[in-house]
Coordinates of C-alpha atoms in Angstrom, one line a residue:
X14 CA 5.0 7.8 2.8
X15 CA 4.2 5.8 -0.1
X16 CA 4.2 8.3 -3.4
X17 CA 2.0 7.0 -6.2
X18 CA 3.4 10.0 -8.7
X19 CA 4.4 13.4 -9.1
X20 CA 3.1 15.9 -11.5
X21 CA 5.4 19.3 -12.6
X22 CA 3.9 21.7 -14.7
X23 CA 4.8 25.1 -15.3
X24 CA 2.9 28.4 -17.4
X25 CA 4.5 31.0 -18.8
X26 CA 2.5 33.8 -19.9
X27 CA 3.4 36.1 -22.6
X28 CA 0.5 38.3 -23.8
X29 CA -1.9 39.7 -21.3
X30 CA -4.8 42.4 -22.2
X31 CA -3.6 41.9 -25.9
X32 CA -0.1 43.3 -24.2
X33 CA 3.0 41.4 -24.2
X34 CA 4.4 40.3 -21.1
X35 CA 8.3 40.9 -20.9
X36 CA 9.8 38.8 -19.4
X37 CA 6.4 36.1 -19.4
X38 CA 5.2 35.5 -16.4
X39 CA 6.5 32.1 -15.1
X40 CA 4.5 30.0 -12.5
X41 CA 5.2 26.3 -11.4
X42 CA 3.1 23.4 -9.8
X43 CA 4.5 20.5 -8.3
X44 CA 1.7 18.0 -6.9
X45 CA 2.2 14.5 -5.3
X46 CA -0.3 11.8 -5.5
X47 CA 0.2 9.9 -2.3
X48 CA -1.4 7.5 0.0
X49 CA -3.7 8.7 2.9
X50 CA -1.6 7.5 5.9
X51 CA -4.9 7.5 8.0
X52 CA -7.2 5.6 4.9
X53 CA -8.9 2.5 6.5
X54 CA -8.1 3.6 10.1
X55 CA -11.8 5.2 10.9
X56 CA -11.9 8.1 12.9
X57 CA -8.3 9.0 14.3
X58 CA -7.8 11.0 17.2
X59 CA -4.2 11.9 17.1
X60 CA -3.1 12.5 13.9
X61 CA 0.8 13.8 15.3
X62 CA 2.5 10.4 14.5
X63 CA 0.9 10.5 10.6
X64 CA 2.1 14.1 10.7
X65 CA 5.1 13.1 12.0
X66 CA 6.1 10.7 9.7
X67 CA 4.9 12.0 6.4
X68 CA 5.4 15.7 6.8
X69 CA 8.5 16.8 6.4
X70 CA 9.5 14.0 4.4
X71 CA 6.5 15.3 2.1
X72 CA 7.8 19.0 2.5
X73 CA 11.5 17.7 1.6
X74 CA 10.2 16.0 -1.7
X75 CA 8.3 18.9 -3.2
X76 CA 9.9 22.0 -2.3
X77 CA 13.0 22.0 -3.8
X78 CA 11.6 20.7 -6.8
X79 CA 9.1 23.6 -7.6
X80 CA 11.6 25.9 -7.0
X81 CA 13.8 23.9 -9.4
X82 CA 10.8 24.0 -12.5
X83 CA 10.1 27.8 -11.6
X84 CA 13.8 28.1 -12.6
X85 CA 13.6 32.0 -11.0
X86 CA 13.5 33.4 -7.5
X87 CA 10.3 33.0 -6.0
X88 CA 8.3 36.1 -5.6
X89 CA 4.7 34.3 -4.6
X90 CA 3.8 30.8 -3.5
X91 CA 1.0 29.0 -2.0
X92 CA -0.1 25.1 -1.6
X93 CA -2.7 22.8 -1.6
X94 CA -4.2 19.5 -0.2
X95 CA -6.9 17.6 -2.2
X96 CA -8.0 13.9 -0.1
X97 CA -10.2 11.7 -1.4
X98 CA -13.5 11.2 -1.1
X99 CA -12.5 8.5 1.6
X100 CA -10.9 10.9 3.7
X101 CA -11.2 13.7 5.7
X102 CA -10.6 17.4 4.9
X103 CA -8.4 17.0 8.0
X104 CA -6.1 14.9 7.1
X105 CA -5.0 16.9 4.1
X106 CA -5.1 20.4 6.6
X107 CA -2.7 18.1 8.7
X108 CA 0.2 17.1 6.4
X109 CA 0.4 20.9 4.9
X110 CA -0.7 23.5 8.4
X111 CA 2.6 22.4 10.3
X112 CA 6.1 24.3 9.9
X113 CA 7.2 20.4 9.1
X114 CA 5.8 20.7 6.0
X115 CA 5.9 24.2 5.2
X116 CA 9.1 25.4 6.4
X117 CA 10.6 23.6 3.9
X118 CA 8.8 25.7 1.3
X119 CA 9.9 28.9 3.0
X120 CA 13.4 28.3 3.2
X121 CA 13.7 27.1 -0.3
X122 CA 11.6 30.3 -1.5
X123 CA 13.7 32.6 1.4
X124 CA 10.3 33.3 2.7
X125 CA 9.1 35.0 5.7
X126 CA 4.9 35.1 5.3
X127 CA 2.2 31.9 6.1
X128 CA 1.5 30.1 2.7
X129 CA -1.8 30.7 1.2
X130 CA -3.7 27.3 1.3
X131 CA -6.6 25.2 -0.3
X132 CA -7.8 22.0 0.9
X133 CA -11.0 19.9 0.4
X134 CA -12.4 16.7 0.0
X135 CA -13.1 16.0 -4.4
X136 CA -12.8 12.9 -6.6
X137 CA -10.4 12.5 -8.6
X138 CA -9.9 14.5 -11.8
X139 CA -11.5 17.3 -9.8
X140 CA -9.9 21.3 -10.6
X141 CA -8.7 23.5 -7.6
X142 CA -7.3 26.6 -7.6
X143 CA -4.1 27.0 -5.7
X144 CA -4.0 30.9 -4.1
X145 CA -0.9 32.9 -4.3
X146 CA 0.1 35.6 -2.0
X147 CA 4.1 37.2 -1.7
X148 CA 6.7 36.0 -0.3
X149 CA 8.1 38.4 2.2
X150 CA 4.6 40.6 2.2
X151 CA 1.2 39.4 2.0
X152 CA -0.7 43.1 1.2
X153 CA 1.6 43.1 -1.8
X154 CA -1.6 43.0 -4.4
X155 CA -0.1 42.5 -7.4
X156 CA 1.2 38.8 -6.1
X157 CA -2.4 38.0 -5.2
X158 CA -3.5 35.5 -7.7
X159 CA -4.2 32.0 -8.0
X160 CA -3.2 29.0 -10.5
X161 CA -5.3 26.2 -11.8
X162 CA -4.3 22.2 -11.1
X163 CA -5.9 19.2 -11.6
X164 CA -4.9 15.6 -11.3
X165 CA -6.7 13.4 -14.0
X166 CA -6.6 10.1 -11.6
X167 CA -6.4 11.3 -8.5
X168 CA -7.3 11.7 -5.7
X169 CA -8.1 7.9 -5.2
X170 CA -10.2 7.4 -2.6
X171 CA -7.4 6.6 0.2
X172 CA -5.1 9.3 -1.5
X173 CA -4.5 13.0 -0.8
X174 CA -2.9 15.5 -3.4
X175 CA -0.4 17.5 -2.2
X176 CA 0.6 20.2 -4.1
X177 CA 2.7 23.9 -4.0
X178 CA 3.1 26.3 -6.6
X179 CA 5.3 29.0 -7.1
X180 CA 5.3 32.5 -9.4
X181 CA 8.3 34.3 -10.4
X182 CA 6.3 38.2 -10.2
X183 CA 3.2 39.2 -9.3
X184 CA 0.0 39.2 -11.7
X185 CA 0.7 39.9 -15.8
X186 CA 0.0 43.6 -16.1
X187 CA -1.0 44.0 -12.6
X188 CA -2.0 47.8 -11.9
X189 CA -4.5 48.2 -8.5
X190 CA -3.0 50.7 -6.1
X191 CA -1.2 49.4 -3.1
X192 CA -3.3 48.5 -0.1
X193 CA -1.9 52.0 1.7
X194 CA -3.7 54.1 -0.6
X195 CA -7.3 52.6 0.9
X196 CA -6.1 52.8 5.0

């Protein structure tokens, strides 16, 4: 797995609706810029030994460390893969849809739901929206939302962004009825 950089950011919200947010609403990203490990192969069939390799080591990197810059427990979560415009939307889908990858989100975040997910194919600079669902509870509404990244130089072409993101509560001032009161 070769690693060109990582990016940490994190947002803490304190007024919403002209209303302060107590405590402010704290949500971290933590993206990797790394190299596509099928770039200048063509067309692979079987991705499973690129998954293999750079999976869990790619899981390993970046979970603890969001959970480290969100500095709370994590109440929502979600990730993201971003390739290059000389890649394929698969190749992303494969490094972050396997428990190799994910799990090590989950257990950091002592999560039991799927992560929400992004992925597609943009140059670099390009802005994505990472969604957010809860932890433990994906009907939760209130822990439905989404956060904004963008990496200024990357994608490269033979790169993928990797990102995950984390939220310490659910939306500021959140205040739609639970899903129950619809069924």
């Amino acid at each position: 797995m070769n690693v060109r950089k990582i990016i940490t950011f994190t947002e803490d919200i304190h007024t919403e609706g002209g209303r302060p947010v107590d405590p402010p609403a704290r949500t971290a990203v933590v993206l990797a810029v790394i190299e596509n490990p099928w770039a200048g192969q063509g067309f692979v069939e079987d991705l499973l030994p690129g998954i293999d390799e750079v999976a869990p080591k790619l899981g390993g990197l970046l979970a603890p460390r969001v959970v480290a810059a969100l500095g709370a427990p994590v109440e929502a979560y979600g990730k993201a893969a971003i390739v290059g415009l000389d890649g394929e939307i698969e190749h992303g889908s494969a490094l972050i849809h396997t428990l190799k990858f994910g799990d090590h989100f989950r257990t950091a975040a002592k999560a039991t739901t799927l992560l929400p997910a992004v992925e597609k194919r943009a140059a670099a600079g390009t802005v994505f929206d990472i969604p957010l669902k809860h932890i433990t509870d994906a009907t939760i509404r209130s822990h439905h939302q989404s956060i904004e990244a963008r990496v200024p130089d990357g994608p490269r072409a033979d790169e993928i962004v990797i990102g995950l993101a984390a939220a310490a509560q659910g939306r500021p001032q959140s205040r739609l009825a639970p899903l129950a009161t619809e069924q």
